Each structure stands twice: as C-alpha cells, then as structure tokens.
Amino acid sequence: MSSGKTGSKIKGYIEIDQELCKGCQICIAFCPKDVISLSDKLNSSGYLPVLFNDSGECTGCAICAVVCPEVAIEVYRG
Amino acid sequence: MRKVYTRPRLLKRVPFHYCPGCGHSVVHRVMTELIDEMNLGDRIIGIPPPGCSVFAYHYFDVDMAESAHGRGAAVATGIKRAFPEAIVFTYQGDGDLAAIGTAETIHAANRGERITAIFINNAVYGMTGGQMAPTTLSDQVTTTTPYGRDTKIEGYPIRMSEIVALIRGAVYIERTAVNSPANIRKTKKAIRKAFQAQIDDLGFSLVEILSPCPTNWRMTPLESWQWIDKVMTKEFPLGVIKDITGKNDAD
Amino acid sequence: MSGNSTIGEAAIRAGCQCYFGYPITPQNELTEYMAAHLGRKKGCSFIQAESEIAAINMVYGASLVGARAMTSSSSPGISLKQEGISYLAACELPAVIVNMSRGGPGLGSISASQSDYFQATRGGGHGDYRTIVLAPSSGQELADLTHRAFDLADKYQIPVIILGDGMLGQMMEPVEFKHEAPEELPIRGNALRGAKGRPSRIIKTFTSKPTELEEINWSLFRRYQLIRKEETAFETFLVEDAKLIVVAFGIAARIAKGAIKNARTNGMRVGMLRPVTLWPFPSEKVKELAKRTRHFLVFEMNMGQMIEDVQLALEGKGEVSFYGRPGGVIPTPSEVLRVVSRLYHQKGLESGK
C-alpha cells in the first residue's frame, strides 16, 4: 500500500488499528512530523481514534508505535 | 516498503482493558517483545497478583498464574525452587509489592531468589479506584487522601528500590519510566538486564517502572505522562540503583 | 521416632520435593527434619520462610509447576495460611498442609488440642471449598496418612490437611515405613512448565463473569461428592453389640480406647467409632450404627465441634452426649471411664433395655 497522492518518494507510513485505538493522543504529542490527528468518527468502543495524514512527511521513525499504549500502530519504512 | 514495527508475537491479539494512556500496556508490549527476542517464551512463567495488571495473563502469551495479593514474590519463589529451569517474573503494583507484600519482597530478595520482580509504580491503587499507595507522593490527592497525603499522618512515599538495594541478595535494581520513547527503551533494556541476572543465576532482580495512571490521577493521558517527569521523578529518581552483576552494559 | 519426624520421613518417601515452613511449637521437629533430610536432596528444596503466609504461597508456587509440596504449622500458623489454602482449592492445586494443633484460641498453649476441627473441616478461608482432612491417632498412622495425603492430593488435585496435635507430634513410637522415596515422579498434565511446544497456559479463577466462577464451584463440588463416596475412612471398635458408642478422633480416640477396654471388663457394652477422614465425615456409618445403638458419647479435646457432624448425621435418631476438655488439657483414660460409666448407668443401659 503506498500513497500516490504527492508522488514524491515516500519515506514511510503507518497503519492505525481504528478499533484498538482509545484516542489517548499520546502519539500525536510525540510524532516529530505532526502527521497524526484525532478523527471525528467514533469507533465501536466509543473512542475517537487517531488518523494518519499521509502527507509524505512520515519517515517511519516508529516513535508513535513505541509510545502507543494500545500497540495499535504498525510502521512501514521505505 | 518493509514493515519495521508490529505487534509483538507473544502479545495476544486482544484489546487491553487498561484505561487510555495507561502505562501497563506499554510495559506489556515491551516485555513480550523482549521475551521473544531473548527467546524465553517457552520457559518463562509470569505471576501477576491482583491489581489492574492481574489480567496480564490475558495479554502475555506465556505460562501465567494468579497469586494472592501481595504474595507474588513467595509464589515465584516456590516456582523457581521447584523448577529452577524456569525463568520467573512477578508483575506487581506498588500496593502489592510495597504494602501488603513488603515482607515477601524483602525476604525473596534476601534469599537471593533467582526471580525478577517487575514493579509498576503508579502511586495509587488503580484497580480499586485510586486509593493511596505506599508510593503516593506527599500532598497527592487520592480517594483515601482526599486532602492530599499528609506525611505527618500517612507517612512518606516509600522508596522500595533503594530499600531493596540494601538487601545483599539483590543483584540488579533499576528504576525507569514509560512516559517517553527514550524512557520506554530504557525500560526494555533494564528488564533485559534483570532477566539476564536471573539467567546467569546471580540473584534477585527488580525493575521499578514509574507508570502513568491518567484516570486515578485525574489528568489527561498526556498530562499524566508529563507529570512523571515534572513531579514524580523528583521523588523517585530514575537510573540504575544497584548493579553487582559484574556485567558492563549488555548492548 | 518422634511423630513430627515421622511425618517428615513419610513425606520424603512419598516423593515430597518442596517443604516450606516456619517455626512454631509443637511442630518444630518436623521443620528441622525437613531441613536436615530434604534440604540437600537432589531436586528438592527446603525454605524456612519469613512467615506462614509466605510458606503456603510458596507451596502454591511449587504446586503450580507440578511439584509435590508440603507445609506444616500449628493452630495460629494455620490461621495465617487460610487464604492460601482457599487459592489452592480454587485452582485445583494439590498440596499437603500439616497442623499439629495446640490449645487455642489466641496464642493459646503449646499443649495438644483438637480445637481446630471446624477450621480444618469447614474451611477457614473464603469461598465454597472443601479440603480432605485426615486425623491420625498413632505414630504409625502419621506415617501412613502422610503418604496417603500426597496420593489423595494428586489424585483429586486438592489440598489435603493432616490434623494432628502436639502430643502426637512429640510422642516417640516405633514406626514402619512401607514405601521408598520414588526416583521420578510424573509431572501433572496441567502444570505450568513453560509453553514449550504447546499453547501458553493460565492457572487462575479470577473472572469478571460470575457464571464462569459458578461453573468452577459446581465442578469442585462434583469432585467433593466423588471424594465423599470413595475416600471416607473410619475405624470401629467393639460396636457390634454396643449399647453406647463413643465417637472420638485422633489422640482423643486413643485415650477413649483405654477407657472402653476397662468399661468392657466391668461388663459395660461400650464401643467406639473413630473417624479417620474428618472431611469427608463418615455420616453414613453413624446412621448405620444408630440403627442398633441409641446412645452416643462424643469425646473431644475442645468445646464440642465434631459433635455437630454427629448430630447432623443422626438427624435426631439417637441421643448424643458430649464430654470435652479444651485449652490443651489432656484427659486421662480413667477420667473418660468415669464419664462413660456414669452415662451408662444414668441411661439405664446396664439393665439390657
């Protein structure tokens, strides 16, 4: 799965399990590229999960996955 | 594109029951990752006495057993003495290890039991709704210190790692935290060294982990992670408290 | 050999691998025996724990991994172990717990007593559970019942309590050990040995779904019924023609036997029922005896505890008298003989009514 939006060389991207995420927003605080934001659509447990903004900024550094208390993030790197 | 990070193999694929931002699940992830890396999966036995983490056996895909509150160190002793080939860890909260289970902790360490105590210090009794713990900070408000912990009446936050460090059977003690990527990595390294001390038959090891508890601290998850650096580590300084394993840094 | 040491030797011969104890009179010789004879035995472990609470939880740990484990104490120490025993019962873990009981309540006395009957047979810990309770009354029985305790514990995956007393523990008697220590013991199938080549395993009962815990209770109670049917044990003495039956266990039964022999020489038709398993209690045997004999005298070294089980079994079809001495007082056979003969004549049993 790679994003073709900007066509530039994609360094990395992440997949966030919308059902596992509890919207604690820790990843948003620690992401060095600010590419994660809070969704406005509730998941089935009633949390507002977070979303990955695939703007090509993501370097696949995996900081978000390291801090995620729900282990809900998988990281891919180019 | 290759996957560089995924859910550890030994972490069961079930949602956590922990509150958003809780440190327990971070420690679970770190430990299951480490157990796999050290390929201890088929000889490790975990003991999670009551506390929020009593349900750890729903998440760790290794042999686990329930223990009475406070008796984790004694149960682990019995396991290790009866089956020395096993790698045994307890996964205890501050109430379990430093209040009701103080004697078991001190004496297991004093006998140099080859077990590893994972000690989650979140300064409150989480599962039961946020009461004072032995590690509650002075002036900290909990449901049983509604006016803030008054050291004249309720005593001081107890520094278990420093106390256990005086016990000669204890060979490796480190206090870490799981409130930032760097600290989370240090936690993993500390547990690795603790397990190694057990594997090398050196003695008792203890890793105290400062862990955020947003719900009972009445903070947002992020505030609780920051509170650890701003306040908690003043009372409970991070770092290696004792290391007589004669090993320089493993990696 | 002293009773306490006999238990130690019998346990080792039964393949006991772990002993975790704590000093308390009148059972110290057992702890010392295990320190000397089990401590250095290959594959075995002895710990003098920091408390009776720690000791029972160490037994729990050893039992988790399939080892034959034992702890021992006396009355106050056994009180401290009750929570641990409840956990053992709940998680279906075999273990042997020895109580060489002493006078109570409170710090009590260090002399022999039977005042822990309720604690042992009704379960002193929380929750609906039962433990098998064996009551030796001689040195030889200490050896035989200790061995049996380990076998019963493994067979039914249940904690087994040996309810002795300080006197039995201290008495020196000739003993014959009928078993050698096994070289190898099979590891219990569901033990925790690390998830090598099999899925990981959890031993627990804590659950957020009451129906799950209910099912655990039902399955435990089905097993208790089986034990009641298969393992109830007792001894009868001269009951066939008895007009008065003494019901006594342990050391009290031995004292009563002396009195009964004298009563017989004085022409009194007196017999005795001695429960060997206090749980399961031999209720059926009491019912059967009540068909021929109307009068029962329950004799205990306490304020009257086993008497309740006798009354429950009789369901009113029999007259039950009681004679007891609490606090660690050791009654003498002649004392019991006086009680028996007074009762015998008060009830007019000599006239063959």
PDB file of N, CA and C in Angstrom, chain A residues 34-62:
ATOM      1  N   ASP A  34       4.210  15.604  13.068  1.00  0.00           N
ATOM      2  CA  ASP A  34       2.824  16.071  13.189  1.00  0.00           C
ATOM      3  C   ASP A  34       1.903  15.516  12.103  1.00  0.00           C
ATOM      4  N   VAL A  35       2.014  14.238  11.839  1.00  0.00           N
ATOM      5  CA  VAL A  35       1.193  13.669  10.754  1.00  0.00           C
ATOM      6  C   VAL A  35       0.048  12.836  11.314  1.00  0.00           C
ATOM      7  N   ILE A  36      -0.206  12.939  12.621  1.00  0.00           N
ATOM      8  CA  ILE A  36      -1.323  12.163  13.195  1.00  0.00           C
ATOM      9  C   ILE A  36      -2.310  13.160  13.810  1.00  0.00           C
ATOM     10  N   SER A  37      -3.596  12.905  13.563  1.00  0.00           N
ATOM     11  CA  SER A  37      -4.595  13.828  14.147  1.00  0.00           C
ATOM     12  C   SER A  37      -5.795  13.032  14.614  1.00  0.00           C
ATOM     13  N   LEU A  38      -6.623  13.666  15.406  1.00  0.00           N
ATOM     14  CA  LEU A  38      -7.761  12.974  16.011  1.00  0.00           C
ATOM     15  C   LEU A  38      -8.907  12.881  15.015  1.00  0.00           C
ATOM     16  N   SER A  39      -9.486  11.711  14.908  1.00  0.00           N
ATOM     17  CA  SER A  39     -10.625  11.547  13.980  1.00  0.00           C
ATOM     18  C   SER A  39     -11.883  12.105  14.633  1.00  0.00           C
ATOM     19  N   ASP A  40     -12.904  12.367  13.832  1.00  0.00           N
ATOM     20  CA  ASP A  40     -14.161  12.833  14.434  1.00  0.00           C
ATOM     21  C   ASP A  40     -15.222  11.748  14.341  1.00  0.00           C
ATOM     22  N   LYS A  41     -14.770  10.500  14.028  1.00  0.00           N
ATOM     23  CA  LYS A  41     -15.734   9.391  13.874  1.00  0.00           C
ATOM     24  C   LYS A  41     -15.444   8.396  15.007  1.00  0.00           C
ATOM     25  N   LEU A  42     -16.461   8.113  15.821  1.00  0.00           N
ATOM     26  CA  LEU A  42     -16.271   7.201  16.959  1.00  0.00           C
ATOM     27  C   LEU A  42     -16.010   5.781  16.477  1.00  0.00           C
ATOM     28  N   ASN A  43     -15.156   5.048  17.216  1.00  0.00           N
ATOM     29  CA  ASN A  43     -15.042   3.613  16.861  1.00  0.00           C
ATOM     30  C   ASN A  43     -16.084   2.853  17.678  1.00  0.00           C
ATOM     31  N   SER A  44     -16.111   1.518  17.523  1.00  0.00           N
ATOM     32  CA  SER A  44     -17.237   0.770  18.106  1.00  0.00           C
ATOM     33  C   SER A  44     -17.175   0.790  19.628  1.00  0.00           C
ATOM     34  N   SER A  45     -16.003   1.105  20.201  1.00  0.00           N
ATOM     35  CA  SER A  45     -15.944   1.161  21.668  1.00  0.00           C
ATOM     36  C   SER A  45     -16.281   2.556  22.172  1.00  0.00           C
ATOM     37  N   GLY A  46     -16.558   3.457  21.256  1.00  0.00           N
ATOM     38  CA  GLY A  46     -16.960   4.796  21.681  1.00  0.00           C
ATOM     39  C   GLY A  46     -15.800   5.752  21.870  1.00  0.00           C
ATOM     40  N   TYR A  47     -14.618   5.372  21.346  1.00  0.00           N
ATOM     41  CA  TYR A  47     -13.475   6.303  21.413  1.00  0.00           C
ATOM     42  C   TYR A  47     -13.360   7.030  20.077  1.00  0.00           C
ATOM     43  N   LEU A  48     -12.701   8.194  20.133  1.00  0.00           N
ATOM     44  CA  LEU A  48     -12.352   8.894  18.880  1.00  0.00           C
ATOM     45  C   LEU A  48     -10.923   8.482  18.539  1.00  0.00           C
ATOM     46  N   PRO A  49     -10.748   7.563  17.599  1.00  0.00           N
ATOM     47  CA  PRO A  49      -9.376   7.111  17.302  1.00  0.00           C
ATOM     48  C   PRO A  49      -8.584   8.188  16.583  1.00  0.00           C
ATOM     49  N   VAL A  50      -7.296   7.915  16.342  1.00  0.00           N
ATOM     50  CA  VAL A  50      -6.451   8.874  15.631  1.00  0.00           C
ATOM     51  C   VAL A  50      -6.274   8.418  14.180  1.00  0.00           C
ATOM     52  N   LEU A  51      -5.944   9.411  13.341  1.00  0.00           N
ATOM     53  CA  LEU A  51      -5.807   9.128  11.900  1.00  0.00           C
ATOM     54  C   LEU A  51      -4.421   9.520  11.431  1.00  0.00           C
ATOM     55  N   PHE A  52      -3.924   8.807  10.414  1.00  0.00           N
ATOM     56  CA  PHE A  52      -2.608   9.114   9.833  1.00  0.00           C
ATOM     57  C   PHE A  52      -2.819  10.016   8.631  1.00  0.00           C
ATOM     58  N   ASN A  53      -2.176  11.191   8.616  1.00  0.00           N
ATOM     59  CA  ASN A  53      -2.265  12.090   7.446  1.00  0.00           C
ATOM     60  C   ASN A  53      -1.096  11.749   6.535  1.00  0.00           C
ATOM     61  N   ASP A  54      -1.433  11.057   5.473  1.00  0.00           N
ATOM     62  CA  ASP A  54      -0.392  10.520   4.593  1.00  0.00           C
ATOM     63  C   ASP A  54       0.161  11.626   3.700  1.00  0.00           C
ATOM     64  N   SER A  55       0.873  12.578   4.301  1.00  0.00           N
ATOM     65  CA  SER A  55       1.340  13.746   3.508  1.00  0.00           C
ATOM     66  C   SER A  55       2.758  13.516   3.037  1.00  0.00           C
ATOM     67  N   GLY A  56       3.317  12.314   3.223  1.00  0.00           N
ATOM     68  CA  GLY A  56       4.672  12.079   2.734  1.00  0.00           C
ATOM     69  C   GLY A  56       5.716  12.564   3.711  1.00  0.00           C
ATOM     70  N   GLU A  57       5.297  13.218   4.794  1.00  0.00           N
ATOM     71  CA  GLU A  57       6.276  13.697   5.784  1.00  0.00           C
ATOM     72  C   GLU A  57       6.794  12.535   6.629  1.00  0.00           C
ATOM     73  N   CYS A  58       5.957  11.504   6.820  1.00  0.00           N
ATOM     74  CA  CYS A  58       6.289  10.411   7.767  1.00  0.00           C
ATOM     75  C   CYS A  58       7.589   9.725   7.356  1.00  0.00           C
ATOM     76  N   THR A  59       8.505   9.587   8.305  1.00  0.00           N
ATOM     77  CA  THR A  59       9.814   8.959   7.994  1.00  0.00           C
ATOM     78  C   THR A  59       9.826   7.503   8.473  1.00  0.00           C
ATOM     79  N   GLY A  60       8.743   7.038   9.019  1.00  0.00           N
ATOM     80  CA  GLY A  60       8.732   5.663   9.524  1.00  0.00           C
ATOM     81  C   GLY A  60       9.610   5.519  10.754  1.00  0.00           C
ATOM     82  N   CYS A  61       9.707   6.566  11.570  1.00  0.00           N
ATOM     83  CA  CYS A  61      10.644   6.512  12.719  1.00  0.00           C
ATOM     84  C   CYS A  61      10.098   5.612  13.820  1.00  0.00           C
ATOM     85  N   ALA A  62       8.782   5.351  13.823  1.00  0.00           N
ATOM     86  CA  ALA A  62       8.140   4.399  14.749  1.00  0.00           C
ATOM     87  C   ALA A  62       8.001   4.929  16.173  1.00  0.00           C
TER      88      ALA A  62
END
